[in-house]
Amino acid sequence: MVGPVPVGGGAPVAVQSMTCTRTGDAEATLAQVRALAAAGCEIVRVSLPTAEEAPAFAHLVRESPALGNATDAESSAAPRVPIIADIHYDWRLALAAIDAGAAGVRINPGTMAEKHVREIVRAAAETAVPAGSGEADVPVAIRIGVNAGSLPRDLRDRAAGDAPGALVEAALRWAGRLDEWGFSAYKLSVKSSSVPDTIAAYRLLRGRSDAPLHVGVTEAGTVWSGTIKSAVGIGALLADGIGDTIRVSLTGDPVEEVRVAWKILAALGLRRRGPDVISCPTCGRTEVDIVGLAEEVERRLDAEPALAGRVITVAVMGCRVNGPEEARHADYGIAAGAGEGVLFDHGERVETLPEGQLVDALLARIRAGA
Ligand code: SF4
């Protein structure tokens, strides 16, 4: 459990992201946590680079929005989105984060002395975090987050020829320590910016550990290229049944990370959140601006909270040849051609409308079907 969120053991794959505001700017960071939660983020990681920022971190923990529905934040009984602290080098910051109410800490033990990792584990085990909904409190969770860029000194040579092997060795070394110390509330990650290395490392790790795995491709790049790398890397692993929480790392707005993560889960049929707009690629038969129509439908569905949470399939098709058949199989759909289009509702042809009225009519139909 990461606070109220189950991780591993057959639980649904949880979506994580990380804030990119200055943690000390409590209001800006809280606004980002709320935006992430509204987009479907279930675990939010926040860096804690200095002890001066611990009070702001504590504020975030207190004010974190309700899990699964950010508009419900007023309800004190609702489980809150758990906040995880990201710590490197300074073990005392991990203790400060635990003290401030963190549901989890992500540490890279290779950057710390073993006795200090032991201190963190002891504090995590002794600190109770609410799991919400009448459940018993849980300990602070720990992620042993190994990265290709920060391996322990003795594994760096091995990494040059066998990066996956070195990553896994580092993770297992620390997992073994936590096992010896009797601490089981941990998960592992072995991220690399190389997609093949990431896939190979997690496959190797899955064969050698039953611990829950946090999966991602680190430093994946901009929204465009990072989305592709993440979809390939995370997608390949999830398709193999590997991965209990995921984070898409993008150089951009973290809300985009959450949107991409949900798209990956939906594409694999693992979890759905919000509408899935399917649209044709257009071809020489296309007689309307199908690109504009599809983008407008997606944007307007996203912008309306009551619709953004509906698990529906909406088809936007560009002609009368294949379009009607595809649109018929979706929950709602339009098949447009020659300045007009047909509106479909659960396979039924509803009416033919001018192109300019199609999107309004489609959205009205979806709203009415709530
Ligand atoms: Fe072309 Fe029609 Fe297929 Fe769209 S649905 S790609 S317009 S044939």
GROMACS .gro file of C-alpha atoms and ligand atoms in nm:
model
  378
    1MET     CA    1   0.000   0.000   0.000
    2VAL     CA    2   0.114   0.350  -0.079
    3GLY     CA    3  -0.122   0.516   0.167
    4PRO     CA    4  -0.466   0.419   0.032
    5VAL     CA    5  -0.339   0.293  -0.305
    6PRO     CA    6  -0.274  -0.081  -0.337
    7VAL     CA    7   0.035  -0.162  -0.543
    8GLY     CA    8   0.105  -0.513  -0.667
    9GLY     CA    9  -0.066  -0.835  -0.560
   10GLY     CA   10  -0.306  -0.817  -0.850
   11ALA     CA   11  -0.419  -0.459  -0.783
   12PRO     CA   12  -0.489  -0.241  -1.088
   13VAL     CA   13  -0.176  -0.077  -1.228
   14ALA     CA   14  -0.152   0.261  -1.052
   15VAL     CA   15  -0.069   0.584  -1.235
   16GLN     CA   16   0.201   0.808  -1.092
   17SER     CA   17   0.351   1.140  -1.185
   18MET     CA   18   0.579   1.397  -1.032
   19THR     CA   19   0.544   1.768  -0.973
   20CYS     CA   20   0.786   2.005  -1.141
   21THR     CA   21   0.720   2.321  -0.940
   22ARG     CA   22   0.953   2.431  -0.663
   23THR     CA   23   0.835   2.230  -0.365
   24GLY     CA   24   0.888   2.528  -0.137
   25ASP     CA   25   0.622   2.713  -0.335
   26ALA     CA   26   0.344   2.529  -0.157
   27GLU     CA   27   0.054   2.687  -0.342
   28ALA     CA   28   0.197   2.633  -0.690
   29THR     CA   29   0.285   2.274  -0.604
   30LEU     CA   30  -0.055   2.208  -0.450
   31ALA     CA   31  -0.221   2.346  -0.765
   32GLN     CA   32  -0.015   2.102  -0.968
   33VAL     CA   33  -0.103   1.811  -0.739
   34ARG     CA   34  -0.471   1.900  -0.784
   35ALA     CA   35  -0.435   1.918  -1.161
   36LEU     CA   36  -0.259   1.581  -1.162
   37ALA     CA   37  -0.529   1.425  -0.943
   38ALA     CA   38  -0.801   1.566  -1.168
   39ALA     CA   39  -0.630   1.402  -1.465
   40GLY     CA   40  -0.630   1.065  -1.288
   41CYS     CA   41  -0.296   1.059  -1.110
   42GLU     CA   42  -0.315   0.820  -0.816
   43ILE     CA   43   0.027   0.869  -0.656
   44VAL     CA   44   0.214   1.200  -0.674
   45ARG     CA   45   0.589   1.223  -0.621
   46VAL     CA   46   0.738   1.549  -0.500
   47SER     CA   47   1.108   1.619  -0.467
   48LEU     CA   48   1.233   1.734  -0.129
   49PRO     CA   49   1.570   1.892  -0.206
   50THR     CA   50   1.615   2.084   0.120
   51ALA     CA   51   1.494   2.066   0.479
   52GLU     CA   52   1.358   2.422   0.445
   53GLU     CA   53   1.094   2.282   0.211
   54ALA     CA   54   0.966   2.022   0.459
   55PRO     CA   55   0.687   2.252   0.592
   56ALA     CA   56   0.561   2.306   0.237
   57PHE     CA   57   0.575   1.929   0.186
   58ALA     CA   58   0.369   1.877   0.504
   59HIS     CA   59   0.117   2.130   0.373
   60LEU     CA   60   0.083   1.928   0.052
   61VAL     CA   61   0.020   1.609   0.245
   62ARG     CA   62  -0.251   1.781   0.450
   63GLU     CA   63  -0.420   1.944   0.152
   64SER     CA   64  -0.381   1.665  -0.103
   65PRO     CA   65  -0.705   1.621  -0.297
   66ALA     CA   66  -0.936   1.324  -0.270
   67LEU     CA   67  -0.824   1.017  -0.458
   68GLY     CA   68  -1.009   0.963  -0.783
   69ASN     CA   69  -1.209   1.281  -0.769
   70ALA     CA   70  -1.031   1.608  -0.704
   71THR     CA   71  -1.357   1.798  -0.664
   72ASP     CA   72  -1.432   1.587  -0.358
   73ALA     CA   73  -1.142   1.730  -0.159
   74GLU     CA   74  -1.376   1.878   0.101
   75SER     CA   75  -1.472   1.536   0.224
   76SER     CA   76  -1.240   1.460   0.514
   77ALA     CA   77  -1.329   1.089   0.503
   78ALA     CA   78  -1.221   1.045   0.142
   79PRO     CA   79  -0.879   0.887   0.093
   80ARG     CA   80  -0.627   1.142  -0.027
   81VAL     CA   81  -0.388   1.117  -0.316
   82PRO     CA   82  -0.073   0.987  -0.146
   83ILE     CA   83   0.233   1.211  -0.167
   84ILE     CA   84   0.572   1.048  -0.206
   85ALA     CA   85   0.899   1.226  -0.139
   86ASP     CA   86   1.187   1.190  -0.381
   87ILE     CA   87   1.519   1.190  -0.200
   88HIS     CA   88   1.876   1.165  -0.321
   89TYR     CA   89   2.195   1.169  -0.116
   90ASP     CA   90   2.069   1.323   0.208
   91TRP     CA   91   1.903   1.053   0.419
   92ARG     CA   92   1.790   1.315   0.672
   93LEU     CA   93   1.552   1.454   0.412
   94ALA     CA   94   1.385   1.114   0.391
   95LEU     CA   95   1.332   1.128   0.768
   96ALA     CA   96   1.197   1.482   0.737
   97ALA     CA   97   0.954   1.368   0.466
   98ILE     CA   98   0.834   1.075   0.677
   99ASP     CA   99   0.790   1.315   0.965
  100ALA     CA  100   0.591   1.545   0.739
  101GLY     CA  101   0.344   1.269   0.653
  102ALA     CA  102   0.481   1.123   0.328
  103ALA     CA  103   0.299   0.806   0.224
  104GLY     CA  104   0.619   0.687   0.065
  105VAL     CA  105   0.977   0.782  -0.006
  106ARG     CA  106   1.170   0.711  -0.317
  107ILE     CA  107   1.534   0.660  -0.244
  108ASN     CA  108   1.830   0.561  -0.455
  109PRO     CA  109   2.027   0.371  -0.193
  110GLY     CA  110   2.337   0.375  -0.410
  111THR     CA  111   2.370   0.742  -0.317
  112MET     CA  112   2.362   0.674   0.060
  113ALA     CA  113   2.557   0.489   0.327
  114GLU     CA  114   2.395   0.162   0.435
  115LYS     CA  115   2.355   0.275   0.796
  116HIS     CA  116   2.155   0.573   0.672
  117VAL     CA  117   1.933   0.356   0.454
  118ARG     CA  118   1.874   0.149   0.767
  119GLU     CA  119   1.760   0.462   0.952
  120ILE     CA  120   1.513   0.544   0.675
  121VAL     CA  121   1.374   0.190   0.677
  122ARG     CA  122   1.337   0.197   1.054
  123ALA     CA  123   1.147   0.527   1.042
  124ALA     CA  124   0.926   0.403   0.758
  125ALA     CA  125   0.837   0.085   0.948
  126GLU     CA  126   0.753   0.276   1.265
  127THR     CA  127   0.537   0.542   1.101
  128ALA     CA  128   0.168   0.480   1.035
  129VAL     CA  129   0.004   0.625   0.727
  130PRO     CA  130  -0.376   0.630   0.687
  131ALA     CA  131  -0.501   0.386   0.424
  132GLY     CA  132  -0.848   0.547   0.434
  133SER     CA  133  -1.197   0.398   0.410
  134GLY     CA  134  -1.180   0.231   0.751
  135GLU     CA  135  -0.867   0.030   0.663
  136ALA     CA  136  -0.586  -0.019   0.913
  137ASP     CA  137  -0.294   0.222   0.888
  138VAL     CA  138   0.002   0.111   0.677
  139PRO     CA  139   0.375   0.181   0.706
  140VAL     CA  140   0.546   0.438   0.488
  141ALA     CA  141   0.625   0.269   0.158
  142ILE     CA  142   0.973   0.279   0.011
  143ARG     CA  143   1.072   0.267  -0.352
  144ILE     CA  144   1.421   0.148  -0.422
  145GLY     CA  145   1.472   0.347  -0.738
  146VAL     CA  146   1.784   0.245  -0.926
  147ASN     CA  147   1.880   0.445  -1.232
  148ALA     CA  148   2.140   0.370  -1.498
  149GLY     CA  149   2.294   0.711  -1.430
  150SER     CA  150   2.356   0.656  -1.058
  151LEU     CA  151   2.469   0.299  -1.005
  152PRO     CA  152   2.694   0.203  -0.714
  153ARG     CA  153   3.062   0.241  -0.799
  154ASP     CA  154   3.134  -0.133  -0.816
  155LEU     CA  155   2.862  -0.193  -1.075
  156ARG     CA  156   2.955   0.086  -1.315
  157ASP     CA  157   3.203  -0.122  -1.516
  158ARG     CA  158   2.951  -0.400  -1.553
  159ALA     CA  159   2.692  -0.147  -1.671
  160ALA     CA  160   2.910  -0.059  -1.971
  161GLY     CA  161   2.852  -0.406  -2.119
  162ASP     CA  162   2.545  -0.525  -1.932
  163ALA     CA  163   2.335  -0.232  -1.814
  164PRO     CA  164   2.021  -0.440  -1.738
  165GLY     CA  165   2.226  -0.686  -1.532
  166ALA     CA  166   2.391  -0.404  -1.336
  167LEU     CA  167   2.058  -0.230  -1.269
  168VAL     CA  168   1.897  -0.549  -1.144
  169GLU     CA  169   2.198  -0.639  -0.931
  170ALA     CA  170   2.184  -0.299  -0.761
  171ALA     CA  171   1.809  -0.324  -0.696
  172LEU     CA  172   1.829  -0.680  -0.562
  173ARG     CA  173   2.120  -0.594  -0.337
  174TRP     CA  174   1.904  -0.339  -0.156
  175ALA     CA  175   1.590  -0.548  -0.170
  176GLY     CA  176   1.790  -0.819   0.010
  177ARG     CA  177   1.888  -0.572   0.280
  178LEU     CA  178   1.528  -0.463   0.336
  179ASP     CA  179   1.423  -0.828   0.352
  180GLU     CA  180   1.691  -0.893   0.615
  181TRP     CA  181   1.563  -0.599   0.814
  182GLY     CA  182   1.209  -0.738   0.799
  183PHE     CA  183   1.067  -0.455   0.588
  184SER     CA  184   0.838  -0.563   0.307
  185ALA     CA  185   0.652  -0.242   0.210
  186TYR     CA  186   0.882  -0.168  -0.079
  187LYS     CA  187   0.876  -0.170  -0.453
  188LEU     CA  188   1.159  -0.167  -0.702
  189SER     CA  189   1.242   0.026  -1.016
  190VAL     CA  190   1.530  -0.017  -1.260
  191LYS     CA  191   1.487   0.265  -1.509
  192SER     CA  192   1.707   0.358  -1.798
  193SER     CA  193   1.668   0.613  -2.077
  194SER     CA  194   1.730   0.324  -2.319
  195VAL     CA  195   1.406   0.147  -2.402
  196PRO     CA  196   1.569  -0.191  -2.480
  197ASP     CA  197   1.772  -0.176  -2.156
  198THR     CA  198   1.463  -0.083  -1.956
  199ILE     CA  199   1.264  -0.372  -2.100
  200ALA     CA  200   1.549  -0.619  -2.051
  201ALA     CA  201   1.612  -0.501  -1.693
  202TYR     CA  202   1.251  -0.534  -1.582
  203ARG     CA  203   1.215  -0.876  -1.746
  204LEU     CA  204   1.527  -0.992  -1.566
  205LEU     CA  205   1.410  -0.842  -1.239
  206ARG     CA  206   1.065  -1.001  -1.262
  207GLY     CA  207   1.233  -1.338  -1.286
  208ARG     CA  208   1.428  -1.276  -0.967
  209SER     CA  209   1.194  -1.084  -0.735
  210ASP     CA  210   0.827  -1.090  -0.641
  211ALA     CA  211   0.834  -0.731  -0.514
  212PRO     CA  212   0.595  -0.486  -0.681
  213LEU     CA  213   0.758  -0.301  -0.967
  214HIS     CA  214   0.736   0.066  -1.055
  215VAL     CA  215   0.791   0.087  -1.430
  216GLY     CA  216   0.899   0.372  -1.653
  217VAL     CA  217   1.153   0.488  -1.907
  218THR     CA  218   1.352   0.763  -1.742
  219GLU     CA  219   1.446   1.088  -1.915
  220ALA     CA  220   1.230   0.979  -2.207
  221GLY     CA  221   1.228   1.320  -2.372
  222THR     CA  222   0.979   1.577  -2.491
  223VAL     CA  223   0.605   1.515  -2.497
  224TRP     CA  224   0.623   1.380  -2.852
  225SER     CA  225   0.927   1.155  -2.840
  226GLY     CA  226   0.890   1.070  -2.472
  227THR     CA  227   0.535   0.953  -2.531
  228ILE     CA  228   0.653   0.712  -2.799
  229LYS     CA  229   0.944   0.578  -2.592
  230SER     CA  230   0.722   0.536  -2.287
  231ALA     CA  231   0.442   0.373  -2.483
  232VAL     CA  232   0.687   0.123  -2.632
  233GLY     CA  233   0.885   0.056  -2.312
  234ILE     CA  234   0.606   0.059  -2.056
  235GLY     CA  235   0.362  -0.095  -2.302
  236ALA     CA  236   0.589  -0.390  -2.382
  237LEU     CA  237   0.635  -0.462  -2.013
  238LEU     CA  238   0.270  -0.426  -1.921
  239ALA     CA  239   0.179  -0.654  -2.211
  240ASP     CA  240   0.403  -0.915  -2.044
  241GLY     CA  241   0.222  -0.860  -1.713
  242ILE     CA  242   0.518  -0.668  -1.566
  243GLY     CA  243   0.447  -0.345  -1.380
  244ASP     CA  244   0.239  -0.246  -1.079
  245THR     CA  245   0.272   0.131  -1.098
  246ILE     CA  246   0.381   0.336  -1.397
  247ARG     CA  247   0.520   0.679  -1.456
  248VAL     CA  248   0.557   0.835  -1.797
  249SER     CA  249   0.850   1.080  -1.779
  250LEU     CA  250   0.810   1.375  -2.013
  251THR     CA  251   0.988   1.705  -2.049
  252GLY     CA  252   0.666   1.902  -2.024
  253ASP     CA  253   0.351   1.949  -1.820
  254PRO     CA  254   0.320   1.647  -1.586
  255VAL     CA  255  -0.054   1.638  -1.655
  256GLU     CA  256   0.046   1.515  -2.001
  257GLU     CA  257   0.233   1.229  -1.830
  258VAL     CA  258  -0.088   1.120  -1.663
  259ARG     CA  259  -0.289   1.146  -1.983
  260VAL     CA  260  -0.032   0.935  -2.168
  261ALA     CA  261  -0.018   0.680  -1.886
  262TRP     CA  262  -0.394   0.629  -1.902
  263LYS     CA  263  -0.379   0.599  -2.280
  264ILE     CA  264  -0.117   0.325  -2.247
  265LEU     CA  265  -0.332   0.139  -1.994
  266ALA     CA  266  -0.642   0.181  -2.212
  267ALA     CA  267  -0.458   0.072  -2.528
  268LEU     CA  268  -0.365  -0.253  -2.355
  269GLY     CA  269  -0.715  -0.302  -2.221
  270LEU     CA  270  -0.588  -0.292  -1.863
  271ARG     CA  271  -0.776   0.012  -1.734
  272ARG     CA  272  -1.001   0.277  -1.882
  273ARG     CA  273  -1.056   0.633  -1.774
  274GLY     CA  274  -1.250   0.883  -1.975
  275PRO     CA  275  -1.363   0.876  -2.336
  276ASP     CA  276  -1.165   0.699  -2.605
  277VAL     CA  277  -1.193   0.891  -2.931
  278ILE     CA  278  -1.126   0.675  -3.233
  279SER     CA  279  -1.091   0.857  -3.561
  280CYS     CA  280  -1.002   0.753  -3.911
  281PRO     CA  281  -0.663   0.844  -4.060
  282THR     CA  282  -0.842   1.021  -4.350
  283CYS     CA  283  -0.777   0.933  -4.713
  284GLY     CA  284  -0.868   1.042  -5.064
  285ARG     CA  285  -1.236   0.980  -4.987
  286THR     CA  286  -1.246   1.232  -4.702
  287GLU     CA  287  -1.478   1.521  -4.782
  288VAL     CA  288  -1.481   1.712  -4.451
  289ASP     CA  289  -1.218   1.846  -4.211
  290ILE     CA  290  -1.200   1.526  -4.011
  291VAL     CA  291  -0.876   1.629  -3.839
  292GLY     CA  292  -1.044   1.944  -3.705
  293LEU     CA  293  -1.360   1.754  -3.608
  294ALA     CA  294  -1.169   1.483  -3.421
  295GLU     CA  295  -0.952   1.736  -3.236
  296GLU     CA  296  -1.254   1.943  -3.142
  297VAL     CA  297  -1.440   1.638  -3.010
  298GLU     CA  298  -1.138   1.531  -2.802
  299ARG     CA  299  -1.078   1.883  -2.667
  300ARG     CA  300  -1.442   1.940  -2.574
  301LEU     CA  301  -1.480   1.600  -2.408
  302ASP     CA  302  -1.169   1.674  -2.202
  303ALA     CA  303  -1.293   2.021  -2.108
  304GLU     CA  304  -1.624   1.904  -1.962
  305PRO     CA  305  -1.561   1.730  -1.629
  306ALA     CA  306  -1.891   1.540  -1.645
  307LEU     CA  307  -1.786   1.391  -1.978
  308ALA     CA  308  -1.412   1.361  -1.916
  309GLY     CA  309  -1.473   1.083  -1.662
  310ARG     CA  310  -1.714   0.877  -1.875
  311VAL     CA  311  -1.578   0.548  -2.004
  312ILE     CA  312  -1.715   0.561  -2.358
  313THR     CA  313  -1.589   0.514  -2.711
  314VAL     CA  314  -1.656   0.796  -2.955
  315ALA     CA  315  -1.590   0.749  -3.326
  316VAL     CA  316  -1.520   1.035  -3.565
  317MET     CA  317  -1.510   0.896  -3.918
  318GLY     CA  318  -1.453   1.067  -4.249
  319CYS     CA  319  -1.673   0.910  -4.512
  320ARG     CA  320  -1.976   0.703  -4.596
  321VAL     CA  321  -1.776   0.396  -4.703
  322ASN     CA  322  -1.615   0.261  -4.384
  323GLY     CA  323  -1.723   0.540  -4.154
  324PRO     CA  324  -2.079   0.431  -4.068
  325GLU     CA  325  -1.973   0.078  -3.981
  326GLU     CA  326  -1.699   0.199  -3.746
  327ALA     CA  327  -1.921   0.465  -3.593
  328ARG     CA  328  -2.192   0.207  -3.537
  329HIS     CA  329  -1.960  -0.003  -3.320
  330ALA     CA  330  -1.869   0.285  -3.092
  331ASP     CA  331  -2.093   0.412  -2.812
  332TYR     CA  332  -2.137   0.737  -3.000
  333GLY     CA  333  -2.011   0.841  -3.337
  334ILE     CA  334  -2.029   1.061  -3.640
  335ALA     CA  335  -1.960   0.961  -3.999
  336ALA     CA  336  -1.920   1.272  -4.208
  337GLY     CA  337  -1.908   1.336  -4.581
  338ALA     CA  338  -1.976   1.613  -4.835
  339GLY     CA  339  -2.058   1.885  -4.581
  340GLU     CA  340  -2.286   1.674  -4.365
  341GLY     CA  341  -2.271   1.371  -4.141
  342VAL     CA  342  -2.469   1.102  -3.964
  343LEU     CA  343  -2.489   1.086  -3.587
  344PHE     CA  344  -2.489   0.740  -3.425
  345ASP     CA  345  -2.589   0.643  -3.072
  346HIS     CA  346  -2.504   0.287  -2.967
  347GLY     CA  347  -2.527   0.157  -3.321
  348GLU     CA  348  -2.848   0.342  -3.404
  349ARG     CA  349  -2.848   0.602  -3.680
  350VAL     CA  350  -2.997   0.910  -3.510
  351GLU     CA  351  -3.002   1.186  -3.773
  352THR     CA  352  -2.815   1.352  -4.058
  353LEU     CA  353  -2.684   1.701  -3.982
  354PRO     CA  354  -2.480   1.974  -4.152
  355GLU     CA  355  -2.107   1.949  -4.077
  356GLY     CA  356  -2.117   2.265  -3.861
  357GLN     CA  357  -2.371   2.110  -3.621
  358LEU     CA  358  -2.217   1.768  -3.584
  359VAL     CA  359  -1.993   1.820  -3.281
  360ASP     CA  360  -2.258   2.009  -3.082
  361ALA     CA  361  -2.512   1.738  -3.156
  362LEU     CA  362  -2.266   1.462  -3.068
  363LEU     CA  363  -2.182   1.620  -2.732
  364ALA     CA  364  -2.549   1.683  -2.653
  365ARG     CA  365  -2.621   1.318  -2.726
  366ILE     CA  366  -2.339   1.202  -2.500
  367ARG     CA  367  -2.454   1.432  -2.218
  368ALA     CA  368  -2.811   1.302  -2.251
  369GLY     CA  369  -2.684   0.946  -2.224
  370ALA     CA  370  -2.519   1.002  -1.886
  371SF4    FE1  371  -1.095   0.704  -4.574
  371SF4    FE2  372  -1.346   0.667  -4.501
  371SF4    FE3  373  -1.154   0.512  -4.396
  371SF4    FE4  374  -1.171   0.767  -4.325
  371SF4     S1  375  -1.325   0.607  -4.283
  371SF4     S2  376  -0.986   0.659  -4.386
  371SF4     S3  377  -1.239   0.864  -4.513
  371SF4     S4  378  -1.220   0.519  -4.611
   0.00000   0.00000   0.00000
